[in-house]
Short mmCIF file of C-alpha atoms in Angstrom, two decimals:
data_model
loop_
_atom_site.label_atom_id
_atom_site.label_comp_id
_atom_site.label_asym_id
_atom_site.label_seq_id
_atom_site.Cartn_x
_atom_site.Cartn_y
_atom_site.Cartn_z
CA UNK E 1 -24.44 199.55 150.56
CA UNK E 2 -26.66 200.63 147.52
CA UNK E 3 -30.42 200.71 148.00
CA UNK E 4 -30.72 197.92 144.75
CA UNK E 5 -28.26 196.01 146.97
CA UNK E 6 -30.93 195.64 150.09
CA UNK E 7 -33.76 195.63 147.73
CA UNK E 8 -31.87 192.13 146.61
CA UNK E 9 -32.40 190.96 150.30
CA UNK E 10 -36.45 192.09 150.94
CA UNK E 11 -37.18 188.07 150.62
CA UNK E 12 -35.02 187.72 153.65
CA UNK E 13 -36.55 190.12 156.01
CA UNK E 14 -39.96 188.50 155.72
CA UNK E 15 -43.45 189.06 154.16
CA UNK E 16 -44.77 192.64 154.17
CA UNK E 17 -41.59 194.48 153.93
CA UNK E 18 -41.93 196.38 150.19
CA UNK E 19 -38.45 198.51 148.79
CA UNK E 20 -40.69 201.49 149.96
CA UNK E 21 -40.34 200.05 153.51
CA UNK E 22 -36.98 199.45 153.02
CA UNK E 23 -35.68 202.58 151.62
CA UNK E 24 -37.50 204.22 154.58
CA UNK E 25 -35.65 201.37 157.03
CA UNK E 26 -32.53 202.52 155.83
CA UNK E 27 -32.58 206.84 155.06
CA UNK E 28 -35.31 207.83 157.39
CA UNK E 29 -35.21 208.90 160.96
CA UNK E 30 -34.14 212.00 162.95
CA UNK E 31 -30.93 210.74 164.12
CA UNK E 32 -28.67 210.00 161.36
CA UNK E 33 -25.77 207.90 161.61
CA UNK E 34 -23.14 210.96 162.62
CA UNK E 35 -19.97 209.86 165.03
CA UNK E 36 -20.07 212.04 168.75
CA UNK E 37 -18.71 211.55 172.12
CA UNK E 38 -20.51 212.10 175.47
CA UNK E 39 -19.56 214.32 178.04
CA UNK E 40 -17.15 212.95 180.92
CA UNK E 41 -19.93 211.34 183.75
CA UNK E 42 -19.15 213.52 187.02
CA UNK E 43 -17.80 211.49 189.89
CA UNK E 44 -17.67 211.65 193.63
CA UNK E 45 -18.58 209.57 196.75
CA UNK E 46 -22.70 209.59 196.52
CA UNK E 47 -22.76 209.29 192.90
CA UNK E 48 -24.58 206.45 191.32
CA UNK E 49 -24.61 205.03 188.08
CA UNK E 50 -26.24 201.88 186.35
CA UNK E 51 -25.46 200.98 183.17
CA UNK E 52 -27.32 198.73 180.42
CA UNK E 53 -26.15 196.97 177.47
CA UNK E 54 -28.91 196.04 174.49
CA UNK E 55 -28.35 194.29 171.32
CA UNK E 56 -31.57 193.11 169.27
CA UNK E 57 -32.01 190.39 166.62
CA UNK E 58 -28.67 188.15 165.88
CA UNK E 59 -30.25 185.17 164.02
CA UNK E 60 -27.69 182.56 164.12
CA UNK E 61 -24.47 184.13 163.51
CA UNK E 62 -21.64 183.62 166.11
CA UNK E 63 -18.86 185.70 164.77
CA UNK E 64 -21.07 188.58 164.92
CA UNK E 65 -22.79 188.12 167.72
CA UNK E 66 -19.53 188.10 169.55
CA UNK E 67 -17.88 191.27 167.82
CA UNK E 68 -21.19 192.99 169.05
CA UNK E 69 -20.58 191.80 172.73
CA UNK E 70 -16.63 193.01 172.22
CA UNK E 71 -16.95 196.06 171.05
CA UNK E 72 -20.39 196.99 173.66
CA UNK E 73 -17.71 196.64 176.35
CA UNK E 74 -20.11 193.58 178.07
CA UNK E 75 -17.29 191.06 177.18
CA UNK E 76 -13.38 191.16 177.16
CA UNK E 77 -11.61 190.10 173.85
CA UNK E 78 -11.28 186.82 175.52
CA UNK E 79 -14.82 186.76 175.66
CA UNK E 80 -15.51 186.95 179.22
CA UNK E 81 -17.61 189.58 181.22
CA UNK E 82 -15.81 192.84 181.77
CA UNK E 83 -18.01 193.94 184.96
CA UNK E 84 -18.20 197.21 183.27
CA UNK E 85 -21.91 197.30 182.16
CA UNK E 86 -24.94 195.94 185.27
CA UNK E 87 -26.96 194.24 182.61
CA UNK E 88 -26.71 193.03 179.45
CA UNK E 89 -30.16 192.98 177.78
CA UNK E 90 -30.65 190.83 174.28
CA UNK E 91 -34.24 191.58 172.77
CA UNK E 92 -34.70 188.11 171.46
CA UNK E 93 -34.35 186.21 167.79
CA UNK E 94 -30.84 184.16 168.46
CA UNK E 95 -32.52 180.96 166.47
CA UNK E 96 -32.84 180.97 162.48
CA UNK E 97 -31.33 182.44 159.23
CA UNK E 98 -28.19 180.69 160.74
CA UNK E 99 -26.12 178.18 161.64
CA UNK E 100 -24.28 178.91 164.71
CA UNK E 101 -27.75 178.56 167.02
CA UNK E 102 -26.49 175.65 169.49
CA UNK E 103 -23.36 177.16 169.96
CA UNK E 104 -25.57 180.69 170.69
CA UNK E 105 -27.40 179.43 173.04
CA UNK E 106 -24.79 177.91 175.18
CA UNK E 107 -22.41 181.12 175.24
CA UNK E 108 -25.66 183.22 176.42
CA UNK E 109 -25.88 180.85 178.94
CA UNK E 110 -22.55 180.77 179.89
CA UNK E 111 -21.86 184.35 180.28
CA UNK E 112 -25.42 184.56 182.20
CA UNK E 113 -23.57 182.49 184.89
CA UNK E 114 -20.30 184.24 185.08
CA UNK E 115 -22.20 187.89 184.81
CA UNK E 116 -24.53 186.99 187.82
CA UNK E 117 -21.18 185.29 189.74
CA UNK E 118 -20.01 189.38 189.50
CA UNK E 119 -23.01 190.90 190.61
CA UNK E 120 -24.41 191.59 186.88
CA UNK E 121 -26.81 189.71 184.73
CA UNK E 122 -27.94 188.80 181.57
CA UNK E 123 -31.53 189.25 180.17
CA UNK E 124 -33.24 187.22 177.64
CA UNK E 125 -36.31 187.54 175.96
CA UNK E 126 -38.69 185.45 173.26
CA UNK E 127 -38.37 187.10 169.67
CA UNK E 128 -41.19 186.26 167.02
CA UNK E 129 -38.70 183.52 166.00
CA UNK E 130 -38.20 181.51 169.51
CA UNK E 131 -41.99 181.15 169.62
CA UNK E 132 -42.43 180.43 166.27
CA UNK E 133 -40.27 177.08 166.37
CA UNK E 134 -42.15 176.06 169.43
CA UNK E 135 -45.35 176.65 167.39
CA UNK E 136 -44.09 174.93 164.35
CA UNK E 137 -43.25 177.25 161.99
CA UNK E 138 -39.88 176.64 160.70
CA UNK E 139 -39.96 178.56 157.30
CA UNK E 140 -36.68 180.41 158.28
CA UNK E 141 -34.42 177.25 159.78
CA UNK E 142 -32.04 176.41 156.99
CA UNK E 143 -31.49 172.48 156.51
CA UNK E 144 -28.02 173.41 157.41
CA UNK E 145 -28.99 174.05 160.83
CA UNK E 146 -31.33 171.09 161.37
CA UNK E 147 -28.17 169.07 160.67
CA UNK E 148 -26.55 170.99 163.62
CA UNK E 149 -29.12 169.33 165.65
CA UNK E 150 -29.01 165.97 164.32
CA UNK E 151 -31.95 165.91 162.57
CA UNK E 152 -35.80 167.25 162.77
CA UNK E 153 -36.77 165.13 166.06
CA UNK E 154 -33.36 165.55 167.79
CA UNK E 155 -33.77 169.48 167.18
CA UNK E 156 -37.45 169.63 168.47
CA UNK E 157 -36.57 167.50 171.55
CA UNK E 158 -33.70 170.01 172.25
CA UNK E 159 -36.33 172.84 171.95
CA UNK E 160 -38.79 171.56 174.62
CA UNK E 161 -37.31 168.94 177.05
CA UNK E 162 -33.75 169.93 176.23
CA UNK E 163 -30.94 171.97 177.44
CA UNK E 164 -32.48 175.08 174.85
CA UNK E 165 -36.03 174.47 176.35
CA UNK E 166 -34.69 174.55 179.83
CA UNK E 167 -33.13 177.63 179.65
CA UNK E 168 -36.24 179.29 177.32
CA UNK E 169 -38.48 178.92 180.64
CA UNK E 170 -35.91 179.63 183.16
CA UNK E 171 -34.37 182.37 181.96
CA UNK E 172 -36.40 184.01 178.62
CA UNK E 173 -39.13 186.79 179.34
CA UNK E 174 -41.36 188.21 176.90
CA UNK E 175 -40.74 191.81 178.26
CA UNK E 176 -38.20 193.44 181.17
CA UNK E 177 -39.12 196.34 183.07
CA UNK E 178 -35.54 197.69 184.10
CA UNK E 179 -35.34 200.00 187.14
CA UNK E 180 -32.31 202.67 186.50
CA UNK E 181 -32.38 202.75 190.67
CA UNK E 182 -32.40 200.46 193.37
CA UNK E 183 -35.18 202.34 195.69
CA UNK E 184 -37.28 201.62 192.57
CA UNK E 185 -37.10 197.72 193.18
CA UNK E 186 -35.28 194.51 191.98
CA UNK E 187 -35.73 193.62 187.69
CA UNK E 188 -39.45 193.23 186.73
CA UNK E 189 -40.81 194.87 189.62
CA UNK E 190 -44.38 195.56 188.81
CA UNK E 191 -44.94 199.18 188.53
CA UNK E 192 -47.86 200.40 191.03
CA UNK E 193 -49.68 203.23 190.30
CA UNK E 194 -50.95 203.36 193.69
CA UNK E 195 -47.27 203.79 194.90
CA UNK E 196 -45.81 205.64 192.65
CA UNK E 197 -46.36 208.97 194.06
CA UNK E 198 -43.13 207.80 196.94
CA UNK E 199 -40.93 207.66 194.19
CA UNK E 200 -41.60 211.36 193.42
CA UNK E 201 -39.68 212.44 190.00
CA UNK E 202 -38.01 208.69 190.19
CA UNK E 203 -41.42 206.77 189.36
CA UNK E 204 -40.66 206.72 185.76
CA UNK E 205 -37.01 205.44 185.77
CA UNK E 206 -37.39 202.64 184.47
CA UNK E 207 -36.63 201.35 180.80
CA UNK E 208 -38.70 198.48 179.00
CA UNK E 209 -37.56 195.91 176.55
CA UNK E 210 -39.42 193.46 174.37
CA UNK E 211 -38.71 192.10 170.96
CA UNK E 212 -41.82 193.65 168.96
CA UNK E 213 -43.13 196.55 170.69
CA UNK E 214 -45.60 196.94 173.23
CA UNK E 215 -49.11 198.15 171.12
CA UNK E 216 -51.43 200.41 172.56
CA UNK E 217 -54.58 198.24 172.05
CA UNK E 218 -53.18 195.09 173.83
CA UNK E 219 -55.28 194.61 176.19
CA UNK E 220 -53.15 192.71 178.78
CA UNK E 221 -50.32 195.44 179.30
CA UNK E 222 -50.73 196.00 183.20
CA UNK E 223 -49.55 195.40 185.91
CA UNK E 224 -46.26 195.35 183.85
CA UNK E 225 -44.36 193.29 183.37
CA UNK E 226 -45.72 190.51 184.82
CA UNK E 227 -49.32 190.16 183.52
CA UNK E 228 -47.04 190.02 179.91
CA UNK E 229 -44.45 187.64 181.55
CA UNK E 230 -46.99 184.93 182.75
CA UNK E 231 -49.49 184.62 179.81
CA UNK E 232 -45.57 184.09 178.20
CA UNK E 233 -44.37 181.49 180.50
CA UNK E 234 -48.46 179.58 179.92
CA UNK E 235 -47.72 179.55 176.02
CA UNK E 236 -44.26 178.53 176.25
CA UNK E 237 -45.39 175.76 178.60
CA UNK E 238 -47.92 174.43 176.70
CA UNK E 239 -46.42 174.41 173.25
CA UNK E 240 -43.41 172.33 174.60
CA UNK E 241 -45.51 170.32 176.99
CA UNK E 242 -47.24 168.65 173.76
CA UNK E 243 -47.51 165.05 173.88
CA UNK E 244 -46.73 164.84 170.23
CA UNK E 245 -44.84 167.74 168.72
CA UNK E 246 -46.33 169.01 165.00
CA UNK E 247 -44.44 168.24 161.90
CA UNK E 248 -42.60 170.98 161.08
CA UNK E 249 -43.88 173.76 158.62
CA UNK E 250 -42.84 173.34 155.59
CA UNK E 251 -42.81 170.66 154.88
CA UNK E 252 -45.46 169.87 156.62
CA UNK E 253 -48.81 172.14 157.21
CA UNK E 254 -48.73 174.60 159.27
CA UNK E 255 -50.80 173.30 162.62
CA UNK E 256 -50.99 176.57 164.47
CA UNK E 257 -51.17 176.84 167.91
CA UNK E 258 -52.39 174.11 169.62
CA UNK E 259 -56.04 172.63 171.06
CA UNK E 260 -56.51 174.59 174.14
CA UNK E 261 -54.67 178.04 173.82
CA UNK E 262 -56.33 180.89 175.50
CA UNK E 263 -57.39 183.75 174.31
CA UNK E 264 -55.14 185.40 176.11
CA UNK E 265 -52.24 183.40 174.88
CA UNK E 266 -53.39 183.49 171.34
CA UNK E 267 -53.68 187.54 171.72
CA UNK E 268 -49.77 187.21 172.71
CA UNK E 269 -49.01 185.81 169.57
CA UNK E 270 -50.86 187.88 166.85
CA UNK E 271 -49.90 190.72 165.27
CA UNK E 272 -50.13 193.55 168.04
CA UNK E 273 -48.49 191.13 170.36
CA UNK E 274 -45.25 191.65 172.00
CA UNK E 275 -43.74 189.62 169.83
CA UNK E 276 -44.92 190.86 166.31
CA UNK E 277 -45.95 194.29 166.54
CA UNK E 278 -44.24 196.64 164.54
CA UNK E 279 -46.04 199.76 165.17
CA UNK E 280 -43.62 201.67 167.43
CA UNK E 281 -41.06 201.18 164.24
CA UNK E 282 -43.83 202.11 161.13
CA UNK E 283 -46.01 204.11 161.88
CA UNK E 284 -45.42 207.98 160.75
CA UNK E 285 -43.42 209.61 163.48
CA UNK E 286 -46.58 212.11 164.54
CA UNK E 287 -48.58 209.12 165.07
CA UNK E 288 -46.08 207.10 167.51
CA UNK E 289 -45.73 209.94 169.12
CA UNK E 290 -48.88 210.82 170.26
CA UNK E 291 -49.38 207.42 171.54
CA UNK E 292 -46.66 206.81 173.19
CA UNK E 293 -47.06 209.03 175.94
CA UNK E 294 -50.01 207.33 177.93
CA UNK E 295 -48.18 203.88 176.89
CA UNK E 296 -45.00 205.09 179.43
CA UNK E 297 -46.89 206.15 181.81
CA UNK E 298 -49.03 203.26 182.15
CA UNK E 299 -46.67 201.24 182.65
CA UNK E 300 -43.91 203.31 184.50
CA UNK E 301 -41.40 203.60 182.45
CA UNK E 302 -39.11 206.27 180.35
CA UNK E 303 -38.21 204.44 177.43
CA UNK E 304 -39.51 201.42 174.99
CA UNK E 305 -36.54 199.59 173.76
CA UNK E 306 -37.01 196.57 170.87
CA UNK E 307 -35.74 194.57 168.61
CA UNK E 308 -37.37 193.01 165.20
CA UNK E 309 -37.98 195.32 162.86
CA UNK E 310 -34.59 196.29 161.25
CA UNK E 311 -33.35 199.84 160.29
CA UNK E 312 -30.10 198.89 158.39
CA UNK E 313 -28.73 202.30 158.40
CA UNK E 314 -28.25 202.81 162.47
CA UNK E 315 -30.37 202.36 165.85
CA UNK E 316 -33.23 204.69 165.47
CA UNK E 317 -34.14 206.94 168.18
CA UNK E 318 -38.12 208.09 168.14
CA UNK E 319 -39.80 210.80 169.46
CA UNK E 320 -37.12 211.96 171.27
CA UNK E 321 -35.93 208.59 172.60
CA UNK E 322 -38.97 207.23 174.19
CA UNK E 323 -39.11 204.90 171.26
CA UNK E 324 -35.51 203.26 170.57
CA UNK E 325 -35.37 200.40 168.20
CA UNK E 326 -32.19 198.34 168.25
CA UNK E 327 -32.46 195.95 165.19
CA UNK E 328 -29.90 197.06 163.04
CA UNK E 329 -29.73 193.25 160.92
CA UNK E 330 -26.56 192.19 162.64
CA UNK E 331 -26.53 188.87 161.30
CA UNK E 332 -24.33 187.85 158.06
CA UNK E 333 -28.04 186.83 156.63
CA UNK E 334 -29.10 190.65 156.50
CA UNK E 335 -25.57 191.74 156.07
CA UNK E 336 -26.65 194.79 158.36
CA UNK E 337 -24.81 197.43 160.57
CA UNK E 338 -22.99 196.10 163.74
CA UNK E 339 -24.84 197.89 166.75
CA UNK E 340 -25.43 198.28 170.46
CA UNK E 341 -27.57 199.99 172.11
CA UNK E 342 -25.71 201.75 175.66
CA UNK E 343 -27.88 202.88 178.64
CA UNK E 344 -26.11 205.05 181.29
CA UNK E 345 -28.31 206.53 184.16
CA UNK E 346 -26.16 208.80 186.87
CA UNK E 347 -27.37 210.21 189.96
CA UNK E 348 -25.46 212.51 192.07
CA UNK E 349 -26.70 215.17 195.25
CA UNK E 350 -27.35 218.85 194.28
CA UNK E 351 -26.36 221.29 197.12
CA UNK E 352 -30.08 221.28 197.88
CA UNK E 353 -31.22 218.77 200.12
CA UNK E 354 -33.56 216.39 198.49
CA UNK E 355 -32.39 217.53 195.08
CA UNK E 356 -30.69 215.54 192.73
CA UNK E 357 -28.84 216.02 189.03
CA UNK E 358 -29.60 213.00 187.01
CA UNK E 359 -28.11 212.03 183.84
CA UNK E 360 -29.45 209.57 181.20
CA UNK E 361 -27.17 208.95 178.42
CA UNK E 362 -28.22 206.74 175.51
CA UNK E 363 -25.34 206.06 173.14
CA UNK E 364 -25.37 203.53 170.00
CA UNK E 365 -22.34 201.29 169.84
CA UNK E 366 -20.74 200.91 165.90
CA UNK E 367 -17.32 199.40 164.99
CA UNK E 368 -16.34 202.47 163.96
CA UNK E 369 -17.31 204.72 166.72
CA UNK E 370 -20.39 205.90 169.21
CA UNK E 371 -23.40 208.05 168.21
CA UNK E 372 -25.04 210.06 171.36
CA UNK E 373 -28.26 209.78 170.96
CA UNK E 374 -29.56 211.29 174.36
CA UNK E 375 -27.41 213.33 176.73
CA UNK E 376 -30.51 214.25 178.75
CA UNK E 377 -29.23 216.25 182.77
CA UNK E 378 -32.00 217.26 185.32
CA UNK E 379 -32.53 218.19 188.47
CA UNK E 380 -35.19 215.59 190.28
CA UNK E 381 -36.55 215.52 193.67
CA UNK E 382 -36.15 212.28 195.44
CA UNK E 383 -35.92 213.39 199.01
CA UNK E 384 -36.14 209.91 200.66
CA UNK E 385 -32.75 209.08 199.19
#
């Protein structure tokens, strides 16, 4: 696609977002769009391997969403779950730009079921957008979806009391912590500093996703995930706990987040929140890089994985993939690139006792092929395995 041709679509990627932005979004990076295979994973009787699924922003488009999940390897052509990834991860931003958000919604939580009913799983996060209906803010739901819904009160009912609502606080995070190993505890395990040191060279195996980015300055980071998770779970609760729901915006003014937020909760939803920040994606490469460092570490983990800000061109890997952002526009409303993001962690004995080779392989997933984008093998010493 021409650069005039996504200069036609800035309006639909949101405020902020000049042709200078997006010519950067979609010819910058280190690791440019080129087709490679990985090496063959070793095998053998002690080996273990994990292996995570991403896909970021999908914004209301079934068909695509679906060739995504097809062509990842999390779903069969019939659509159900292959058993051939441990988690599927989806950064947030199913609802908007779209029409096909109902029927989203219920294949997620369909294939959550069946995926758990084989020993996997499916996790869900809050995007931007999720929060921003609950707020109020509908500037990017098309009339055409409304209609979906039956109708403005139908659609907000469905959001908070309803089957969507439901499954927003049961099963939607604002950030995952993702162990690569079992001694390293169960999904959104709090990582303890104080502990760590047991883990020896595993204390760091972790990978975290969230839909904006996790900024530097916000000041409720630790103990991660869950200090994120529950200011979350208190803003999602009380925006769909409202007596009265707010008009929508537009028509209606915007009425902001309600009587009563927190400062905590309000510092979740502003710009270097979880949900908006865009830091990790924009800022020059020398600058995200010397931050990101003591962001990892703080919270134990090796990688930070998001969605929402798009790169049309591929899934840009940062600073040698501690920063990997996975918005590639899937959805017919950016016309973007088809993309998932593939997560492969292997750990198999040396012939020294207490010494391990591990292997983390990060791969991004096209319809016409997959792009290694880290083929990373070490030797680690985890002596208690």
């Amino acid at each position: 696609m021409t650069l005039a041709a996504y200069a036609t679509r800035r309006n639909t990627i949101g405020s902020g977002l000049t042709l200078g932005f997006v010519y950067w979004l979609c010819f910058s990076g280190p690791n440019h769009h080129q087709k490679s295979k990985p090496r063959s994973p070793p095998t053998g009787p002690h080996t273990f391997q994990r292996t995570v699924v991403a896909v970021g922003d999908l914004h209301g488009d079934y068909p695509n969403m679906m060739e995504v999940l097809r062509m990842s390897g999390a779903v069969t052509q019939n659509d159900t779950w292959t058993g051939n990834v441990d988690y599927l991860v989806q950064t947030g931003d199913i609802v908007d730009r779209g029409d096909d958000v109902i029927k989203m919604y219920a294949y997620v939580e369909s294939l959550r079921a069946e995926a758990r009913a084989h020993g996997g799983d499916v996790l869900s996060h809050f995007g931007n957008h999720e929060m921003m209906n609950l707020v109020g803010d509908w500037r990017f739901v098309p009339p055409s979806e409304i209609s979906t819904f039956g109708g403005i009160e139908a659609r907000q009912k469905i959001l908070t009391s309803g089957w969507i609502g439901a499954a927003w606080r049961a099963n939607y995070s604002i950030s995952t912590r993702l162990p690569l190993h079992p001694s390293m505890g169960t999904i959104n395990t709090d990582y303890d500093e104080t502990t760590a040191a047991s883990l020896q060279d595993l204390s760091h195996a972790a990978l975290s996703f969230c839909h904006g980015g996790l900024s530097p300055t916000y000041s409720k980071l630790t103990p991660y995930p869950s200090a994120l998770n529950n200011v979350g779970s208190k803003l999602v609760a009380r925006l769909q706990d409202r007596e009265v729901q707010p008009k929508p915006h537009p028509p209606y003014p915007y009425a902001g987040l309600p009587l009563g937020t927190t400062g905590e909760e309000e510092e979740l939803y502003e710009a270097d929140g979880p949900l908006w920040y865009r830091g990790w994606a924009m800022d020059k490469e020398a600058v995200a890089c010397k931050a990101v460092d003591d962001v990892l570490k703080k919270i134990g983990v090796r990688r930070l994985v998001m969605g929402h800000t798009p790169h049309f061109a591929h899934i840009l890997s940062r600073c040698d993939g501690k920063i990997i952002i996975i918005d590639t526009g899937i959805s017919h409303a950016y016309g973007g690139i088809l993309s998932a993001a593939k997560f492969t962690y292997t750990l198999w004995p040396s012939k020294t006792k207490g010494v391990w080779i591990a292997r983390d392989l990060v791969t991004a997933i096209y319809p016409d092929g997959e792009d290694v984008l880290i083929d990373d093998i070490r030797e680690i010493r985890a002596d208690f395995l």
